Short mmCIF file of N, CA and C in Angstrom, two decimals:
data_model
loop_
_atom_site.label_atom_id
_atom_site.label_comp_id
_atom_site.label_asym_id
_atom_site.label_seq_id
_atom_site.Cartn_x
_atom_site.Cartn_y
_atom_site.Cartn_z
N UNK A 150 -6.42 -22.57 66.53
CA UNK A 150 -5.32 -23.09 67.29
C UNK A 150 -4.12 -23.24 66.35
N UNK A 151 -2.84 -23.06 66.66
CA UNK A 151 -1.66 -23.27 66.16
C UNK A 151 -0.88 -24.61 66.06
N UNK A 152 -0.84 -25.33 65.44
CA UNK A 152 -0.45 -26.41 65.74
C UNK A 152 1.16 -26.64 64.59
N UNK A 153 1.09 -26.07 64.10
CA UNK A 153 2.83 -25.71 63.58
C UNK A 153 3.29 -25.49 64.45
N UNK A 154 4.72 -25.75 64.29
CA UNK A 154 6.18 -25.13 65.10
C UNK A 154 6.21 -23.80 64.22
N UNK A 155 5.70 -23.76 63.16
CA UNK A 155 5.76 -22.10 62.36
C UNK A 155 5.11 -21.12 63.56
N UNK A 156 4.38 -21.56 63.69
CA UNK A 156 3.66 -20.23 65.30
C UNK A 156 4.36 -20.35 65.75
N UNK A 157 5.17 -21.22 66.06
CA UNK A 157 5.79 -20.90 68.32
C UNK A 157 5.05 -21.96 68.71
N UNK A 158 4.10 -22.77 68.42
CA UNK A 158 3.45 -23.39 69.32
C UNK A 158 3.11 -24.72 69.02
N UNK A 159 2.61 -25.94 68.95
CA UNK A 159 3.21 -27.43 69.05
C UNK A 159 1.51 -27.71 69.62
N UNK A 160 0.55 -28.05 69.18
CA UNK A 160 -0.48 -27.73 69.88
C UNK A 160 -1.20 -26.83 70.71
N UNK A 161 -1.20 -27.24 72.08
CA UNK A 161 -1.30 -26.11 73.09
C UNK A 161 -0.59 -25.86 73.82
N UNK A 162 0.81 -26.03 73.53
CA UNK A 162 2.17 -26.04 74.28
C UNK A 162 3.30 -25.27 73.14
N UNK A 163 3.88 -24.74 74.00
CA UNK A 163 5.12 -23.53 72.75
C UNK A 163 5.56 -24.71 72.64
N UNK A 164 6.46 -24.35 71.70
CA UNK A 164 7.42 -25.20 70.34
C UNK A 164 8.86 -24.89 71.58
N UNK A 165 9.50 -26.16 71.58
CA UNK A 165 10.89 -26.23 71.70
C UNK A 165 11.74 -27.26 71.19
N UNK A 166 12.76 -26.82 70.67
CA UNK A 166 13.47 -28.19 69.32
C UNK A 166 13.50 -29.01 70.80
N UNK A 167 13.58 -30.14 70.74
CA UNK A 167 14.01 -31.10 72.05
C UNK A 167 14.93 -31.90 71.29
N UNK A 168 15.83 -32.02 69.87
CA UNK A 168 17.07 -32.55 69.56
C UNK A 168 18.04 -31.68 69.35
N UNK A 169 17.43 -30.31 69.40
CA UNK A 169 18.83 -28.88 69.26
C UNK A 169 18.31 -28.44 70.33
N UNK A 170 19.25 -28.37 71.32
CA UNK A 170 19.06 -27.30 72.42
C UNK A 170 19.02 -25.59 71.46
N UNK A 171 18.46 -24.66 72.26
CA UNK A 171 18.70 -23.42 71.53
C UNK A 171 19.65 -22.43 72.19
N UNK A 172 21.24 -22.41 71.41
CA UNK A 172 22.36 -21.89 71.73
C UNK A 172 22.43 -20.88 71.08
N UNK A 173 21.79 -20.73 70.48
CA UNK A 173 21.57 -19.40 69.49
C UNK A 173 20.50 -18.39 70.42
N UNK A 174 20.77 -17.10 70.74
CA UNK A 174 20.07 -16.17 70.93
C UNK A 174 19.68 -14.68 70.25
N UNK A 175 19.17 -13.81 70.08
CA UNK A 175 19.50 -12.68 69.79
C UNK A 175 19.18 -11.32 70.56
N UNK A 176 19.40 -10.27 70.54
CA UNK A 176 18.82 -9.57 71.13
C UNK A 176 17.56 -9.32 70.95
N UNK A 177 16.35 -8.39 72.25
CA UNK A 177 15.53 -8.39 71.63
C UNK A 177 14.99 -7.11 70.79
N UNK A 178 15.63 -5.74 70.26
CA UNK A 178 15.71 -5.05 69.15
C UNK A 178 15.86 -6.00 67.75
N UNK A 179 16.42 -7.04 67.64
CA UNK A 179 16.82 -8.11 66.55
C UNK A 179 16.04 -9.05 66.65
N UNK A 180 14.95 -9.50 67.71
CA UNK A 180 13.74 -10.17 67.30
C UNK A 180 12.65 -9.29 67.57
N UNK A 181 12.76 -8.42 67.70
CA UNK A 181 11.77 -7.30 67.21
C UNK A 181 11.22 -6.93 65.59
N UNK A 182 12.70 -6.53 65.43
CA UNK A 182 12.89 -6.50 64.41
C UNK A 182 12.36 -7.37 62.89
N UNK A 183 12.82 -8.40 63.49
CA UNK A 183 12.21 -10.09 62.52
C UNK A 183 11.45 -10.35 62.61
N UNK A 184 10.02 -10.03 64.08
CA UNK A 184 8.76 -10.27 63.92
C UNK A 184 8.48 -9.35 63.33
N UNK A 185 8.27 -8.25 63.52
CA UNK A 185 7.91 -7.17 62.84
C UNK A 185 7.53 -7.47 61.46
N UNK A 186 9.47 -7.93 60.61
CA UNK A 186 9.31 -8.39 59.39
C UNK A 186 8.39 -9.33 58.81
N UNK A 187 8.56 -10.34 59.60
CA UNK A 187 7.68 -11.30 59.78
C UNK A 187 6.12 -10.84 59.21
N UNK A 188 6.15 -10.04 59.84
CA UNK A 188 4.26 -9.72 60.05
C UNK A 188 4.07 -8.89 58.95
N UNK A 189 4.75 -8.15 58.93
CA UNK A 189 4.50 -7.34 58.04
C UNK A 189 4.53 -8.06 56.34
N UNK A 190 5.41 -9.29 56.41
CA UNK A 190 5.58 -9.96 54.66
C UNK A 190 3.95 -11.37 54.86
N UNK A 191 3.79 -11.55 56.38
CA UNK A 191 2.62 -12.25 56.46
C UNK A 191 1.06 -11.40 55.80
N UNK A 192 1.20 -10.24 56.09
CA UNK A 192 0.14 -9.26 56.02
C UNK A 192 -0.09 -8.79 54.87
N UNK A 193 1.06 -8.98 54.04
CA UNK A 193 0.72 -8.82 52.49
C UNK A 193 0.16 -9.18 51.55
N UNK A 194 -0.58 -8.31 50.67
CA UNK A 194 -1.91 -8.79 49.72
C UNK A 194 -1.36 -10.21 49.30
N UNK A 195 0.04 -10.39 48.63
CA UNK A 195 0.60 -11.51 47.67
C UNK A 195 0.41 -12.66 48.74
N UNK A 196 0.95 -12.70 49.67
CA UNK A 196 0.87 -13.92 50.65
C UNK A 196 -0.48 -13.99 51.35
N UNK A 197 -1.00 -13.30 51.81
CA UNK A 197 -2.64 -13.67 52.09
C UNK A 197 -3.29 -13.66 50.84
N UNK A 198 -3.21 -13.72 49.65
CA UNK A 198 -3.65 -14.47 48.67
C UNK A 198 -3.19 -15.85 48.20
N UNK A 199 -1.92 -15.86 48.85
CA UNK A 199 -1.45 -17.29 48.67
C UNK A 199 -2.08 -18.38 49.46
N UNK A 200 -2.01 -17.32 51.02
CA UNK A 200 -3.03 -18.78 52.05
C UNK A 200 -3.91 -19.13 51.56
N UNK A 201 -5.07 -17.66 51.05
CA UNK A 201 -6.24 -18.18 50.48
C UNK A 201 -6.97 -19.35 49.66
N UNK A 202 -5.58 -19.37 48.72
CA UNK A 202 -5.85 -20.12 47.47
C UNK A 202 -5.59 -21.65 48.34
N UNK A 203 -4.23 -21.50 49.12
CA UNK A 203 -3.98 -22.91 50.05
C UNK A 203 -5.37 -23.54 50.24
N UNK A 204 -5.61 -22.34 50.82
CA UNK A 204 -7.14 -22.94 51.79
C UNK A 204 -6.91 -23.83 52.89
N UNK A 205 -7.24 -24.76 52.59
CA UNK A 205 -7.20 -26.02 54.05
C UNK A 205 -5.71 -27.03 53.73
N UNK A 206 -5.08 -26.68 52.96
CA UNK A 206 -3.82 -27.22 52.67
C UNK A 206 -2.70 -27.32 53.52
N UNK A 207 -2.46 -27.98 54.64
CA UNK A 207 -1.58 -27.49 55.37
C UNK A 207 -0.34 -27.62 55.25
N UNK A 208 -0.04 -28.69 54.02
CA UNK A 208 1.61 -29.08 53.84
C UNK A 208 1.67 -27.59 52.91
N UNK A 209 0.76 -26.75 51.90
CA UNK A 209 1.18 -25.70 51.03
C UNK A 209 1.43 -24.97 52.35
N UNK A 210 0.56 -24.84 53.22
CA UNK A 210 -0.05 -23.38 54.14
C UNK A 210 1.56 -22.95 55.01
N UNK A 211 2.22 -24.56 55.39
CA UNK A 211 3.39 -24.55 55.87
C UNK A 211 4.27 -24.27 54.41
N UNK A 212 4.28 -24.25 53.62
CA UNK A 212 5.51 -24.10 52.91
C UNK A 212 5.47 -22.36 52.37
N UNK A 213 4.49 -21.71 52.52
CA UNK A 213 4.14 -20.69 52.25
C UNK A 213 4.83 -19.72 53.71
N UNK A 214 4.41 -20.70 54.94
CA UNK A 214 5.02 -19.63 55.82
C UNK A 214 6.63 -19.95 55.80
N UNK A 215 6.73 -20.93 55.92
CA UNK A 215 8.64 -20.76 55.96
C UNK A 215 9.14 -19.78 54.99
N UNK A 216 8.88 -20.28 53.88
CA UNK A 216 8.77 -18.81 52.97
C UNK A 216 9.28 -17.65 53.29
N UNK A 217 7.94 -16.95 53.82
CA UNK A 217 7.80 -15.80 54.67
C UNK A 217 9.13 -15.93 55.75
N UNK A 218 9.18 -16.92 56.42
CA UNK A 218 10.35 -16.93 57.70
C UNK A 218 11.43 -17.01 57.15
N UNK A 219 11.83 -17.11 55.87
CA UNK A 219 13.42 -17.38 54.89
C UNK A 219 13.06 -15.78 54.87
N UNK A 220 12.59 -15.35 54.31
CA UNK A 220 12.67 -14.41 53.22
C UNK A 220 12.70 -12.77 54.49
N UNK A 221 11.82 -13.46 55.40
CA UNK A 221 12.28 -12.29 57.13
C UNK A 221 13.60 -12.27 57.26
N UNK A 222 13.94 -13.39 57.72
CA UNK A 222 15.57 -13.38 57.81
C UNK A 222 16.43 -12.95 56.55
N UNK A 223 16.51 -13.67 55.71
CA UNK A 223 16.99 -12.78 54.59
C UNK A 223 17.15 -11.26 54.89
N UNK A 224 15.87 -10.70 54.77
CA UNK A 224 15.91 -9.22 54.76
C UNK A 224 16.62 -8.91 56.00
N UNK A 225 16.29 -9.18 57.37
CA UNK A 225 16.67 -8.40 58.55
C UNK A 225 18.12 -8.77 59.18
N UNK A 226 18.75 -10.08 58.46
CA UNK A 226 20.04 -10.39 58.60
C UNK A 226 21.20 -10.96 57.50
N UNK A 227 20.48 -11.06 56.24
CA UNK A 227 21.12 -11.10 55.16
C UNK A 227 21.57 -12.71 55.08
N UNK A 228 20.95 -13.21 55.98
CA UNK A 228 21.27 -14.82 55.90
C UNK A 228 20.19 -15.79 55.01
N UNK A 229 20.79 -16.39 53.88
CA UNK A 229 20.05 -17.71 53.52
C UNK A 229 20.27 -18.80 53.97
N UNK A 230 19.52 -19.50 53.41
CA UNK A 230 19.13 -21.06 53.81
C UNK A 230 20.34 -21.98 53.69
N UNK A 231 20.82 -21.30 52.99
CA UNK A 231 22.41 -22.34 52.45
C UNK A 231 23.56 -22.02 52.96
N UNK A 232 23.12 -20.68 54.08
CA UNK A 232 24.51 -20.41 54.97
C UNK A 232 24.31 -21.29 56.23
N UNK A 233 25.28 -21.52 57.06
CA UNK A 233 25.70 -22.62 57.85
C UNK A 233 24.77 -21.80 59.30
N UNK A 234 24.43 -20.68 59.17
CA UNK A 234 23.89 -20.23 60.94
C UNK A 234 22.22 -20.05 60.46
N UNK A 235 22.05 -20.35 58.79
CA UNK A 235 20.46 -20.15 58.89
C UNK A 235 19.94 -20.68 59.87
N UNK A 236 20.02 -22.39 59.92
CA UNK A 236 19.12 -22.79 61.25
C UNK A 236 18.97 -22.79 62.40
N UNK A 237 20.13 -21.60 62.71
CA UNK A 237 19.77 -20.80 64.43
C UNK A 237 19.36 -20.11 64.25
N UNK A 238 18.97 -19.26 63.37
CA UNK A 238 18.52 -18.01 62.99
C UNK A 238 16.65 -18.58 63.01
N UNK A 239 16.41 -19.61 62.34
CA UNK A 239 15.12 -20.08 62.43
C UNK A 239 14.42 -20.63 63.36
N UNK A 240 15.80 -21.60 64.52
CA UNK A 240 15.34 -21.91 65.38
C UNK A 240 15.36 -21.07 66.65
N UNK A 241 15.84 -19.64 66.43
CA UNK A 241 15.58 -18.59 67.15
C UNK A 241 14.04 -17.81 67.08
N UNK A 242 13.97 -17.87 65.83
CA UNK A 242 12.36 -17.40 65.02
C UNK A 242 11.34 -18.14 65.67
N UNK A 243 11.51 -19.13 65.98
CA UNK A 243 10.48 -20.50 66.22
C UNK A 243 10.45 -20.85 67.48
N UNK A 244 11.57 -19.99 67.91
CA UNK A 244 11.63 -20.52 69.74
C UNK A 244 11.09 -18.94 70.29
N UNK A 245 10.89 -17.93 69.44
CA UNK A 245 10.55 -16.79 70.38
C UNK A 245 9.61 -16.47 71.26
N UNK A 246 8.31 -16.98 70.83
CA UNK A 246 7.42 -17.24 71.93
C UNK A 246 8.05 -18.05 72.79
N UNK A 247 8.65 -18.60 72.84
CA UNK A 247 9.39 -19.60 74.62
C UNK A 247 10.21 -18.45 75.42
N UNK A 248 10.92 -17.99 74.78
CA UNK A 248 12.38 -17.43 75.04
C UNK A 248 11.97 -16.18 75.26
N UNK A 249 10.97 -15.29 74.71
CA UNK A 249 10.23 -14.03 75.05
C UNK A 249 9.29 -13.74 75.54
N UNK A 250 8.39 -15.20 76.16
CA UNK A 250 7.08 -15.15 76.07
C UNK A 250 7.05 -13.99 78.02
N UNK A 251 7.96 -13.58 78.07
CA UNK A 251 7.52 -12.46 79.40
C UNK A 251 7.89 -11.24 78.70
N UNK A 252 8.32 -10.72 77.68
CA UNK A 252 8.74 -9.55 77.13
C UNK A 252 7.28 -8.79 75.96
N UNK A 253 6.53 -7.98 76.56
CA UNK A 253 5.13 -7.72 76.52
C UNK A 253 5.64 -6.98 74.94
N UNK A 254 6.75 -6.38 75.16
CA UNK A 254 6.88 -5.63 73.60
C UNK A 254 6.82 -6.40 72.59
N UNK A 255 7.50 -7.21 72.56
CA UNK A 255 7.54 -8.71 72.02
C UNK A 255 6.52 -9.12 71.05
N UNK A 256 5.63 -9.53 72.12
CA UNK A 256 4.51 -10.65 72.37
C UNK A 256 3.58 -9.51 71.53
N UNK A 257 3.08 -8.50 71.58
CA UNK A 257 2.51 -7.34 70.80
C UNK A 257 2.41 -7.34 69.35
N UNK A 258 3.59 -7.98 68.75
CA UNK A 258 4.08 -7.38 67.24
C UNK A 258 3.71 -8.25 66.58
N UNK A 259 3.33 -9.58 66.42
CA UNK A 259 2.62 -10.42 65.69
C UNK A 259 1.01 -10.78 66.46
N UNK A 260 0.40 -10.95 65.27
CA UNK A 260 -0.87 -11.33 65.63
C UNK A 260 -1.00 -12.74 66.47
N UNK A 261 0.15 -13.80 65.96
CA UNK A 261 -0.10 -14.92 66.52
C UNK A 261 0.11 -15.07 67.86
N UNK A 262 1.05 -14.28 68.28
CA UNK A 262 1.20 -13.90 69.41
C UNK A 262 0.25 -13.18 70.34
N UNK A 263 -0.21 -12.15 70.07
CA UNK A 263 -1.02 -11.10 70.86
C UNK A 263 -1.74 -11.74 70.85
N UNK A 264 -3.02 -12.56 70.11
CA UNK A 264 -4.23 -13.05 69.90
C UNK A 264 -4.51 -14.25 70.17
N UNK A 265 -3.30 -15.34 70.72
CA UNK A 265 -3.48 -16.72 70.99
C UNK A 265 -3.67 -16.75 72.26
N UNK A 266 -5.26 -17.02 72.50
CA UNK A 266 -5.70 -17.33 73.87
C UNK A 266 -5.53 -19.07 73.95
N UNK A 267 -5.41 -19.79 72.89
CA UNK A 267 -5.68 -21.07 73.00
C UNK A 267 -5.28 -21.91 74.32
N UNK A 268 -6.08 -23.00 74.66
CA UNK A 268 -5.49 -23.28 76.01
C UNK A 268 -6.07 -24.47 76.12
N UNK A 269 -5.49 -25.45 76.17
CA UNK A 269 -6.15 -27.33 76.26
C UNK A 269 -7.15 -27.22 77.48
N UNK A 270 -8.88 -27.24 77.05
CA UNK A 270 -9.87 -27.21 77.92
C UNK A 270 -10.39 -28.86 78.35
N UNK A 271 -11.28 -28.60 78.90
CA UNK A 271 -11.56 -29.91 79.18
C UNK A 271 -13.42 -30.15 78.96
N UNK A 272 -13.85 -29.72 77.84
CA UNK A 272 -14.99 -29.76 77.80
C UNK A 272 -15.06 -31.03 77.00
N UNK A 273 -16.70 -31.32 76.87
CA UNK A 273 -17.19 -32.77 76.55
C UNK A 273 -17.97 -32.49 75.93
N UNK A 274 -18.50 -33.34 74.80
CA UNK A 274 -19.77 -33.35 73.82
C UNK A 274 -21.05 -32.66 75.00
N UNK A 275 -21.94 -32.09 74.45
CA UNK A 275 -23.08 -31.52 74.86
C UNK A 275 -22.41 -30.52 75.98
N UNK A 276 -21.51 -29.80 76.10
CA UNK A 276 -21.34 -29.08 77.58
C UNK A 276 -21.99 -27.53 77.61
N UNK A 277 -22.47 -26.69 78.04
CA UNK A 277 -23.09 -25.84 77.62
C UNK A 277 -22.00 -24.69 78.22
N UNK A 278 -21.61 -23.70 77.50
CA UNK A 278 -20.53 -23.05 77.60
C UNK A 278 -20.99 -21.61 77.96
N UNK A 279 -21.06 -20.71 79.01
CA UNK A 279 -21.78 -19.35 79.14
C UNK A 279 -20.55 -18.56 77.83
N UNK A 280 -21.04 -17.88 76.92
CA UNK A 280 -20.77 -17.28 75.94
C UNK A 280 -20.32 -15.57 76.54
N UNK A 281 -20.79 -15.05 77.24
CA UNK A 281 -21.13 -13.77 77.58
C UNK A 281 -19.19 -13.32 77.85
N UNK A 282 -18.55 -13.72 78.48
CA UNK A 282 -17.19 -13.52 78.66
C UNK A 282 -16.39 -13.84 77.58
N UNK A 283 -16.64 -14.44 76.39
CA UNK A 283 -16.20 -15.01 75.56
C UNK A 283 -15.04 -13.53 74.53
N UNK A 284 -14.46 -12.89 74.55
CA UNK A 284 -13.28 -12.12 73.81
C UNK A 284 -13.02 -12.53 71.91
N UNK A 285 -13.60 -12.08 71.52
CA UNK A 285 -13.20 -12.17 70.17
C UNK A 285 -12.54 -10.79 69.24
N UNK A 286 -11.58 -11.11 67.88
CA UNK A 286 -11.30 -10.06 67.41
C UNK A 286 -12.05 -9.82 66.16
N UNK A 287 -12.61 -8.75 66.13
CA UNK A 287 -13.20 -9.04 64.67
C UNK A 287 -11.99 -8.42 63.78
N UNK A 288 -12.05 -9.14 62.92
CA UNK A 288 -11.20 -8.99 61.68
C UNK A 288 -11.52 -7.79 60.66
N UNK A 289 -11.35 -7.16 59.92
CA UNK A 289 -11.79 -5.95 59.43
C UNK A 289 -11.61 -6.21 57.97
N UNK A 290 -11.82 -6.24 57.03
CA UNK A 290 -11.58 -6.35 55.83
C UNK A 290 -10.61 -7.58 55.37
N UNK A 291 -11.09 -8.88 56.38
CA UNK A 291 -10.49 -10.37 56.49
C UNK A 291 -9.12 -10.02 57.12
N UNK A 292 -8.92 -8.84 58.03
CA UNK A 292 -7.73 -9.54 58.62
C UNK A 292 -6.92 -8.50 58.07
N UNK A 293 -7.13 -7.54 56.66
CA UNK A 293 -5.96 -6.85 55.73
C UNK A 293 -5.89 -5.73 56.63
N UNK A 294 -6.05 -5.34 57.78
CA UNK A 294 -6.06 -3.78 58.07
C UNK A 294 -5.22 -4.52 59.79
N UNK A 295 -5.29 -3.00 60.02
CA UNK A 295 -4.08 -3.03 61.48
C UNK A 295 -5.46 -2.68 62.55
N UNK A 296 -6.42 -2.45 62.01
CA UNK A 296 -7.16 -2.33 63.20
C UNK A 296 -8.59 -3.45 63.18
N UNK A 297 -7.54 -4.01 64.26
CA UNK A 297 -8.28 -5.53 65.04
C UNK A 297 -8.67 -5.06 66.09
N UNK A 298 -10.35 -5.20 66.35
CA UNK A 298 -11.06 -4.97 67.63
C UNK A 298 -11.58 -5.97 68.46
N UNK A 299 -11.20 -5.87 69.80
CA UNK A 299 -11.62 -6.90 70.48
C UNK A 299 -12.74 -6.43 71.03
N UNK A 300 -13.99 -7.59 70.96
CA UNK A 300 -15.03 -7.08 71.18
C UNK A 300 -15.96 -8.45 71.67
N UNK A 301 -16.82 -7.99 72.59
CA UNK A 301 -17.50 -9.74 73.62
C UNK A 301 -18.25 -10.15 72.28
N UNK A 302 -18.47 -11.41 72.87
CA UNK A 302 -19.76 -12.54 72.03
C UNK A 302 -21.03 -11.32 71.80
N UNK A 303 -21.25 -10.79 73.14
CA UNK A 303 -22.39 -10.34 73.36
C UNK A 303 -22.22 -8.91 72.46
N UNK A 304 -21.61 -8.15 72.58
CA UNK A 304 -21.66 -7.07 71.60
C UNK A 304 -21.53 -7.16 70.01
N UNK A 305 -20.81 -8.34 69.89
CA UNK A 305 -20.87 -9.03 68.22
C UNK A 305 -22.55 -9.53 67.76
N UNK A 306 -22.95 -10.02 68.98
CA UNK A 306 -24.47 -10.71 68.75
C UNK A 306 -25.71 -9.63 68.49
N UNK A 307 -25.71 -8.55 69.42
CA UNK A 307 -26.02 -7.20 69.02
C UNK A 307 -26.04 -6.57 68.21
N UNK A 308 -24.88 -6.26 67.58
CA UNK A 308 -24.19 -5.74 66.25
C UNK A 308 -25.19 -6.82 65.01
N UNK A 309 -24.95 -7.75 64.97
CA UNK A 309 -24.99 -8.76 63.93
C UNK A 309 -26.24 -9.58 63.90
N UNK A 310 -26.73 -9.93 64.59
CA UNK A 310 -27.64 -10.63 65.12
C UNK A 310 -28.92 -10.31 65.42
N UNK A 311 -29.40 -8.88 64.66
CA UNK A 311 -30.72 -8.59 65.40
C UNK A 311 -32.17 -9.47 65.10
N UNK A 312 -32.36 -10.50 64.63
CA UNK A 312 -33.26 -11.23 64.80
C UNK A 312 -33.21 -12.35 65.62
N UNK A 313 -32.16 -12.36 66.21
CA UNK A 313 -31.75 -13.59 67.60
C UNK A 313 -32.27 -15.08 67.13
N UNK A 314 -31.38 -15.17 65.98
CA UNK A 314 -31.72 -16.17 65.09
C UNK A 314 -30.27 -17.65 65.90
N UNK A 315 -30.37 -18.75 66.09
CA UNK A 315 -29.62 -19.36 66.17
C UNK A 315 -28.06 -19.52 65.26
N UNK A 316 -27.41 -19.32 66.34
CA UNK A 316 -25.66 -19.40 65.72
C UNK A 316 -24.82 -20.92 65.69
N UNK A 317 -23.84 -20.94 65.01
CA UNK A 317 -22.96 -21.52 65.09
C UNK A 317 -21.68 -21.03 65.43
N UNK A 318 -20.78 -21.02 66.54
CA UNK A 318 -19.42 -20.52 66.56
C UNK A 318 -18.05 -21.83 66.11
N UNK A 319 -17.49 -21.51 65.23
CA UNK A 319 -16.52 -22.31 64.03
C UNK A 319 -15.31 -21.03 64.36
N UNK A 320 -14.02 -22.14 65.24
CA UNK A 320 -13.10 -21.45 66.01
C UNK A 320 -11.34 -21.97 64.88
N UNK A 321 -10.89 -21.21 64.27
CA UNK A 321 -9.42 -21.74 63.54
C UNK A 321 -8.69 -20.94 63.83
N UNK A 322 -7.17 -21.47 63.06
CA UNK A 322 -6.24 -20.48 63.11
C UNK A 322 -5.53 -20.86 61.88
N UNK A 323 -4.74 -20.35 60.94
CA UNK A 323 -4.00 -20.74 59.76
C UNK A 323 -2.55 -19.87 60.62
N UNK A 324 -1.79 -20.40 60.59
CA UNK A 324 -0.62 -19.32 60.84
C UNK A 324 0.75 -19.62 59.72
#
């Protein structure tokens, strides 16, 4: 689950500043563009070695992605932190899942996006959950490659599982 405003998302609810309205827009070729960047400086050996080392750190894990979100903008609009429109520029970055979340091209170009099923459930200690519909991606070489397969509980259990030995499923997200 996402629980940064760095995702787009605020728990299980998108991120919206509620003390800056967002007057800042861009086109969407120009937040195309910046996720793209985005993903592409997230996806890199140097920075997924940086989460790594984070680990469960979430004040580093966040300072690592803004990072990444300075250094997107930077590249795709030549703006720093110390110019006066950086923080529309970020709070454009941070509001795009709100502001795009019907634009399918969009929603495609980052992982956090395409892959966040998360959704405030209402289950209770002991609830027994049918697994069989369950959608997962397997990750391919932790995540370093572009080809993410979505594939059921049940065909992962198959694959992996041939002594039908008891599991544990352990559900995160680092973004």
């Amino acid at each position: 689950m996402m629980f940064h405003i760095t995702s787009g998302k605020k728990g299980y609810n998108f991120h919206k500043y509620k003390d800056r309205p967002l007057l800042f827009t861009m086109s969407i070729q120009e937040m195309k563009e910046l996720l793209t960047t985005e993903q592409k400086l997230r996806r890199s050996d140097k920075i997924q070695e940086e989460y790594t080392i984070a680990d469960s750190d979430s004040s580093q894990i966040q300072k690592i992605t803004e990072r990444v979100q300075q250094e997107a903008i930077e590249i795709v609009f030549g703006v720093k932190p110390n110019n006066e429109f950086y923080d529309k520029y970020l709070n454009a970055l941070r509001n795009a899942r709100v502001n795009y979340k019907d634009v399918e091209e969009v929603n495609q170009i980052t992982d956090y996006f395409k892959y966040d099923i998360s959704r405030e459930g209402n289950l209770k200690k002991q609830d027994q959950v049918n697994l069989n519909h369950l959608k997962l991606v397997e990750m391919v070489n932790g995540g370093m490659t572009t080809s993410l397969q979505e594939k059921s509980f049940t065909q992962i259990m198959t694959e992996r599982n041939k002594d039908n030995l008891p599991i544990v499923i352990i559900g995160g997200s680092y973004s």
